[in-house]
Structure formats: structure tokens, C-alpha cells
Short mmCIF file of C-alpha atoms in Angstrom, two decimals:
data_model
loop_
_atom_site.label_atom_id
_atom_site.label_comp_id
_atom_site.label_asym_id
_atom_site.label_seq_id
_atom_site.Cartn_x
_atom_site.Cartn_y
_atom_site.Cartn_z
CA CYS I 1 88.80 125.38 113.38
CA SER I 2 86.87 126.32 116.57
CA PRO I 3 88.88 125.00 120.04
CA GLU I 4 85.98 122.14 120.04
CA THR I 5 86.88 120.87 116.74
CA LEU I 6 90.27 120.96 116.98
CA ALA I 7 89.85 119.07 120.77
CA GLY I 8 87.52 116.93 119.17
CA VAL I 9 90.03 115.27 116.26
CA ALA I 10 92.55 114.86 118.41
CA ASP I 11 90.37 112.76 120.44
CA LEU I 12 89.42 110.89 117.74
CA ALA I 13 92.68 110.71 115.92
CA ARG I 14 93.34 109.00 119.66
CA GLU I 15 90.90 106.84 119.91
CA LYS I 16 91.48 105.23 116.23
CA GLY I 17 95.14 105.23 117.12
CA VAL I 18 96.08 107.29 113.68
CA ALA I 19 98.26 110.80 113.39
CA TRP I 20 96.28 113.72 112.48
CA PHE I 21 97.32 117.12 111.06
CA THR I 22 96.81 120.52 110.53
CA HIS I 23 97.63 123.37 108.37
CA LEU I 24 99.28 126.44 110.74
CA ALA I 25 100.35 130.16 110.46
CA GLU I 26 100.06 129.70 106.80
CA THR I 27 99.32 133.47 105.99
CA ALA I 28 99.83 136.81 108.08
CA GLN I 29 95.56 136.95 108.04
CA GLU I 30 95.71 133.37 109.59
CA VAL I 31 97.78 134.60 112.60
CA GLU I 32 96.23 137.86 112.88
CA GLU I 33 92.36 136.24 113.02
CA VAL I 34 93.69 133.89 115.41
CA ARG I 35 95.25 136.57 117.55
CA SER I 36 92.19 138.04 117.62
CA ARG I 37 90.33 135.71 118.75
CA TYR I 38 92.27 133.92 120.97
CA GLY I 39 94.78 136.36 122.42
CA ALA I 40 97.47 134.27 121.13
CA THR I 41 99.60 132.87 117.63
CA PRO I 42 98.57 129.72 116.24
CA GLY I 43 101.04 127.82 117.51
CA ARG I 44 100.68 129.40 121.05
CA HIS I 45 96.68 128.72 120.68
CA LEU I 46 97.56 124.97 120.01
CA GLU I 47 99.71 124.76 122.92
CA SER I 48 97.63 126.28 125.26
CA LEU I 49 94.54 124.04 124.18
CA GLY I 50 97.08 121.04 125.14
CA LEU I 51 97.28 120.20 121.40
CA LEU I 52 100.63 119.98 120.09
CA GLU I 53 101.62 116.45 121.99
CA SER I 54 99.46 114.88 119.80
CA LEU I 55 99.83 116.73 116.80
CA ARG I 56 102.41 114.69 114.45
CA ALA I 57 102.71 117.67 111.81
CA ALA I 58 101.92 120.96 110.90
CA VAL I 59 101.91 122.24 107.08
CA HIS I 60 102.97 125.65 106.28
CA GLY I 61 104.29 127.31 109.15
CA VAL I 62 105.39 130.42 107.21
CA TRP I 63 104.57 132.70 109.62
CA LEU I 64 105.81 131.03 112.95
CA ASP I 65 107.99 133.14 115.53
CA ALA I 66 111.03 132.04 116.62
CA GLN I 67 109.49 130.90 120.11
CA GLU I 68 106.88 128.98 118.14
CA VAL I 69 109.27 126.67 116.19
CA MET I 70 111.20 125.60 119.18
CA LEU I 71 108.14 124.84 120.75
CA LEU I 72 107.50 122.65 117.99
CA ALA I 73 110.92 121.31 118.42
CA ARG I 74 110.36 120.48 121.78
CA ARG I 75 106.82 118.56 121.12
CA GLU I 76 107.84 116.77 118.16
CA VAL I 77 105.56 118.39 115.42
CA ALA I 78 106.76 117.99 112.48
CA LEU I 79 106.72 120.95 109.67
CA VAL I 80 105.55 120.12 105.96
CA HIS I 81 106.94 122.79 103.94
CA CYS I 82 104.87 123.36 100.38
CA PRO I 83 107.06 126.14 99.06
CA GLU I 84 105.36 126.31 95.54
CA SER I 85 101.98 126.58 97.18
CA ASN I 86 103.71 129.40 99.49
CA LEU I 87 104.55 131.51 96.33
CA LYS I 88 101.58 130.83 94.36
CA LEU I 89 99.38 131.93 97.36
CA ALA I 90 101.41 135.20 98.14
CA SER I 91 101.52 133.13 101.62
CA GLY I 92 105.41 134.19 102.51
CA LEU I 93 108.88 132.28 102.53
CA GLY I 94 108.86 129.82 104.89
CA ARG I 95 112.65 129.72 106.88
CA LEU I 96 113.37 126.54 106.43
CA ALA I 97 117.16 126.86 107.48
CA GLU I 98 116.09 128.11 110.88
CA TRP I 99 113.32 125.46 110.89
CA LEU I 100 116.50 122.84 110.30
CA ALA I 101 118.98 124.25 112.99
CA ALA I 102 115.91 124.59 115.40
CA GLY I 103 115.85 120.90 115.42
CA VAL I 104 112.66 120.60 114.08
CA THR I 105 111.74 117.47 111.44
CA VAL I 106 111.16 118.92 107.98
CA GLY I 107 109.30 116.88 105.35
CA LEU I 108 107.75 118.18 101.72
CA GLY I 109 104.87 118.44 100.38
CA THR I 110 102.65 120.18 97.34
CA ASP I 111 99.66 121.28 99.05
CA GLY I 112 96.94 120.31 96.30
CA PRO I 113 95.80 120.85 92.71
CA ALA I 114 94.30 124.41 93.36
CA SER I 115 97.31 125.86 94.90
CA ASN I 116 100.22 124.12 93.25
CA ASN I 117 99.03 122.96 89.88
CA ASP I 118 101.66 119.94 89.04
CA LEU I 119 102.14 118.08 92.34
CA ASP I 120 105.84 117.24 91.64
CA LEU I 121 108.06 116.59 94.53
CA TRP I 122 111.17 116.98 92.12
CA GLY I 123 110.34 120.92 91.79
CA GLU I 124 109.23 121.35 95.32
CA MET I 125 112.84 119.88 96.46
CA ALA I 126 114.72 122.26 94.24
CA MET I 127 112.25 124.85 95.02
CA ALA I 128 112.45 124.63 98.75
CA ALA I 129 116.68 124.38 98.31
CA ARG I 130 117.06 127.71 96.56
CA LEU I 131 114.13 129.63 98.35
CA ALA I 132 116.10 128.81 101.52
CA LYS I 133 119.23 130.41 100.48
CA VAL I 134 116.81 133.71 99.66
CA ALA I 135 115.28 133.79 103.02
CA ALA I 136 118.35 133.75 104.78
CA HIS I 137 120.55 135.61 102.27
CA ASP I 138 123.22 132.52 102.61
CA PRO I 139 123.84 130.59 99.55
CA THR I 140 125.56 127.72 101.56
CA VAL I 141 122.60 126.66 103.92
CA VAL I 142 120.52 123.65 102.75
CA PRO I 143 122.58 122.14 100.73
CA ALA I 144 121.52 119.51 98.01
CA ALA I 145 122.62 116.85 100.09
CA GLN I 146 120.00 118.20 103.08
CA ALA I 147 117.49 118.84 100.81
CA LEU I 148 117.56 115.09 99.88
CA GLU I 149 117.52 113.97 102.71
CA MET I 150 114.04 116.21 104.05
CA ALA I 151 112.33 114.78 100.97
CA TRP I 152 113.44 111.41 102.00
CA GLY I 153 114.02 110.96 105.54
CA GLY I 154 112.22 113.83 106.69
CA SER I 155 109.27 113.66 104.82
CA ALA I 156 109.22 109.68 106.26
CA ARG I 157 109.86 111.07 109.37
CA ALA I 158 107.05 113.76 109.12
CA LEU I 159 104.23 110.78 107.94
CA GLY I 160 105.60 109.04 111.24
CA LEU I 161 106.95 106.04 108.93
CA GLU I 162 110.52 106.38 110.01
CA GLY I 163 112.09 102.66 109.71
CA VAL I 164 109.17 102.08 107.06
CA VAL I 165 109.97 104.10 104.19
CA GLY I 166 112.60 107.06 103.24
CA ARG I 167 115.84 104.70 102.66
CA LEU I 168 116.94 101.75 100.62
CA ARG I 169 117.58 98.91 103.29
CA PRO I 170 116.61 95.64 104.68
CA GLY I 171 113.39 95.40 106.49
CA TYR I 172 112.10 99.02 104.49
CA ALA I 173 109.05 98.81 102.12
CA GLY I 174 111.16 98.08 99.00
CA ASP I 175 110.08 101.74 97.65
CA LEU I 176 112.51 102.81 94.68
CA VAL I 177 112.47 105.55 91.53
CA VAL I 178 114.72 105.04 88.49
CA LEU I 179 116.11 108.06 86.60
CA ASN I 180 117.13 108.45 82.89
CA LEU I 181 120.29 110.39 83.37
CA ALA I 182 121.28 110.29 79.80
CA GLN I 183 119.94 113.56 78.77
CA PRO I 184 121.63 116.90 78.31
CA HIS I 185 120.36 118.82 81.51
CA LEU I 186 121.67 115.63 83.52
CA THR I 187 124.88 115.69 82.27
CA PRO I 188 127.83 115.99 83.27
CA LEU I 189 127.29 114.23 86.55
CA HIS I 190 129.33 115.74 88.78
CA ASN I 191 127.35 115.22 92.15
CA ILE I 192 124.74 113.52 92.51
CA ALA I 193 122.74 115.46 94.96
CA SER I 194 123.23 118.59 93.38
CA THR I 195 122.05 116.88 90.10
CA LEU I 196 119.18 115.24 91.40
CA VAL I 197 118.25 118.72 93.38
CA TYR I 198 118.88 120.91 91.23
CA SER I 199 118.57 119.45 87.43
CA ALA I 200 116.41 116.41 87.65
CA ARG I 201 112.97 116.67 87.10
CA GLY I 202 109.74 114.73 87.47
CA GLY I 203 109.67 113.81 83.89
CA ASP I 204 112.95 112.19 84.16
CA VAL I 205 111.92 108.99 86.25
CA ARG I 206 111.81 105.77 84.17
CA HIS I 207 110.48 103.30 86.38
CA VAL I 208 108.95 103.21 90.20
CA VAL I 209 108.87 100.35 92.32
CA VAL I 210 106.51 100.54 95.56
CA ARG I 211 106.99 97.84 98.30
CA GLY I 212 108.87 95.96 95.77
CA ARG I 213 106.00 95.88 93.27
CA LEU I 214 106.79 98.00 89.58
CA VAL I 215 104.07 100.58 89.18
CA VAL I 216 105.66 102.34 86.05
CA ARG I 217 108.14 100.96 83.85
CA ASP I 218 109.45 102.68 80.91
CA ARG I 219 107.41 106.41 82.24
CA GLN I 220 104.52 103.79 81.50
CA VAL I 221 101.48 103.63 84.48
CA LEU I 222 101.24 99.79 85.26
CA SER I 223 98.83 99.80 88.37
CA PHE I 224 95.58 101.71 86.89
CA ASP I 225 94.67 102.80 83.62
CA LEU I 226 95.96 105.96 83.30
CA PRO I 227 93.72 107.09 79.89
CA ALA I 228 91.05 106.37 81.03
CA VAL I 229 91.39 108.42 84.33
CA MET I 230 92.51 111.25 82.38
CA GLU I 231 89.56 111.37 80.62
CA ARG I 232 87.20 111.04 83.23
CA VAL I 233 89.22 113.79 85.02
CA GLN I 234 88.16 115.75 81.93
CA ARG I 235 84.99 114.76 81.66
CA MET I 236 84.30 115.92 85.67
CA ALA I 237 86.23 118.84 85.22
CA ARG I 238 83.87 120.17 82.46
CA ARG I 239 81.34 119.09 85.39
CA VAL I 240 82.39 121.73 87.37
CA ALA I 241 83.15 124.40 85.05
CA ARG I 242 79.55 124.31 83.59
CA PRO I 243 77.86 127.31 84.75
#
């Protein structure tokens, strides 16, 4: 995006009273292209344009350097970590442990279906925790409880929804996910956080409540006609694939 486009987006978001987001430093190629055009890395480029002050969150951040990470922390710009997309596109390993240590708010994302496929945040959480250990060469970084907090509280803060979602407390939205724990891969339940992060899967979800309303019961979607939607998607896919 040109500086004019980015500034226009920030102005429009301010006018409408909404947050804006952008992918940032996702690939090494992006960093080199921005540097060659504007003489600065992506994070510094946005800072020079005065845009980090209003940016809610940056997605990916794989190639941010240490100074840029501190800049995001100072400007209170969150990072949305999408580890499975980063792997599929060979973008690189995000330095999650360094981001968290620097005080950056980190939430979890999937990116789009073309670069992620399953859009499963349970898998994303497990991958984020494991890859953080590989990137840091340290099996103790980003323990399971911290990964859970990132998925819930960190993601809520990254979206500007702190105090609304991310906790099960009075006054919050009343979002709730119920898992079926009576399964071999979840037995024994020796540590809840560890089981949820490293063993649980999206397919283990039995019920889902959103704002106090049951939207999935016994793995059956109640809020829309799932078979009809799947059939419609199949028809759309055939049209897209048609030469």
C-alpha cells in the first residue's frame, strides 16, 4: 500500500470510530521491498508516517527487528500471530517469546483459508507454543498457561475487546466453549492448561455459547443451516475452478 492509501485508511478509521489493522513484516521480501522504496523497514516506515499511534494491531510481524518490536510495545500496537500460515508460506518463525518479553500484546490468528486451510485456533495455539520453543531454543518459554492467556486475553486485547470477551466473569459477553474430555488423547487430565494446549483439538468441542446463546449443541450448529452452507460452498468452488 502506498503512504497515501495507508494514511487514508487511518483517517477513515478515525472518522468512523473503528480500529484498523494491517499485515506487517510478514516476509523477508516485503521488508526488502519497503526498504528499497522508502528507505526504512516496515515498522519504522509506519512510524515515520505517524500511523503507529492509531494502528490497533499488526498481523504476522515475522521479520520485525528488536527495535521495531520495542516500538510497537511503546505505541501499544498488538501483534496477531499466525504460525500455521507462516509455516505454509515459508514466511519464517515469529519470535513469540521475544514479543511477549518486550511487553507486546499478542493475540492469535489463522490468516485466510488459502494460507491456513483449517482455520482451527486450537491447532494455532498448540503450534504457537511449540514453535516459540524452537525459535528460542528453549523448551521452557511460552508455557501452556501463557499460551492459553494469549489465545483468550491477548486476542481480546488485540481486537480492542478487553473487558468484553476473553474471560468468563460477570459483565462479560458470556462466551463459553465446552469440550468432551472423555477421550483417550485427553486422558489423564493431569494439568488442565497443558491438556488444552497440547492435546485438545477443535473436534473436541461439544457445545459453544456466544453472548449467552447456545450456537452449537452436541457438535450440531444451531445458528444456521450448516449442510446447506456446505453445499453452497461446493457449488461456488466448482465455479471458481471451472476453466
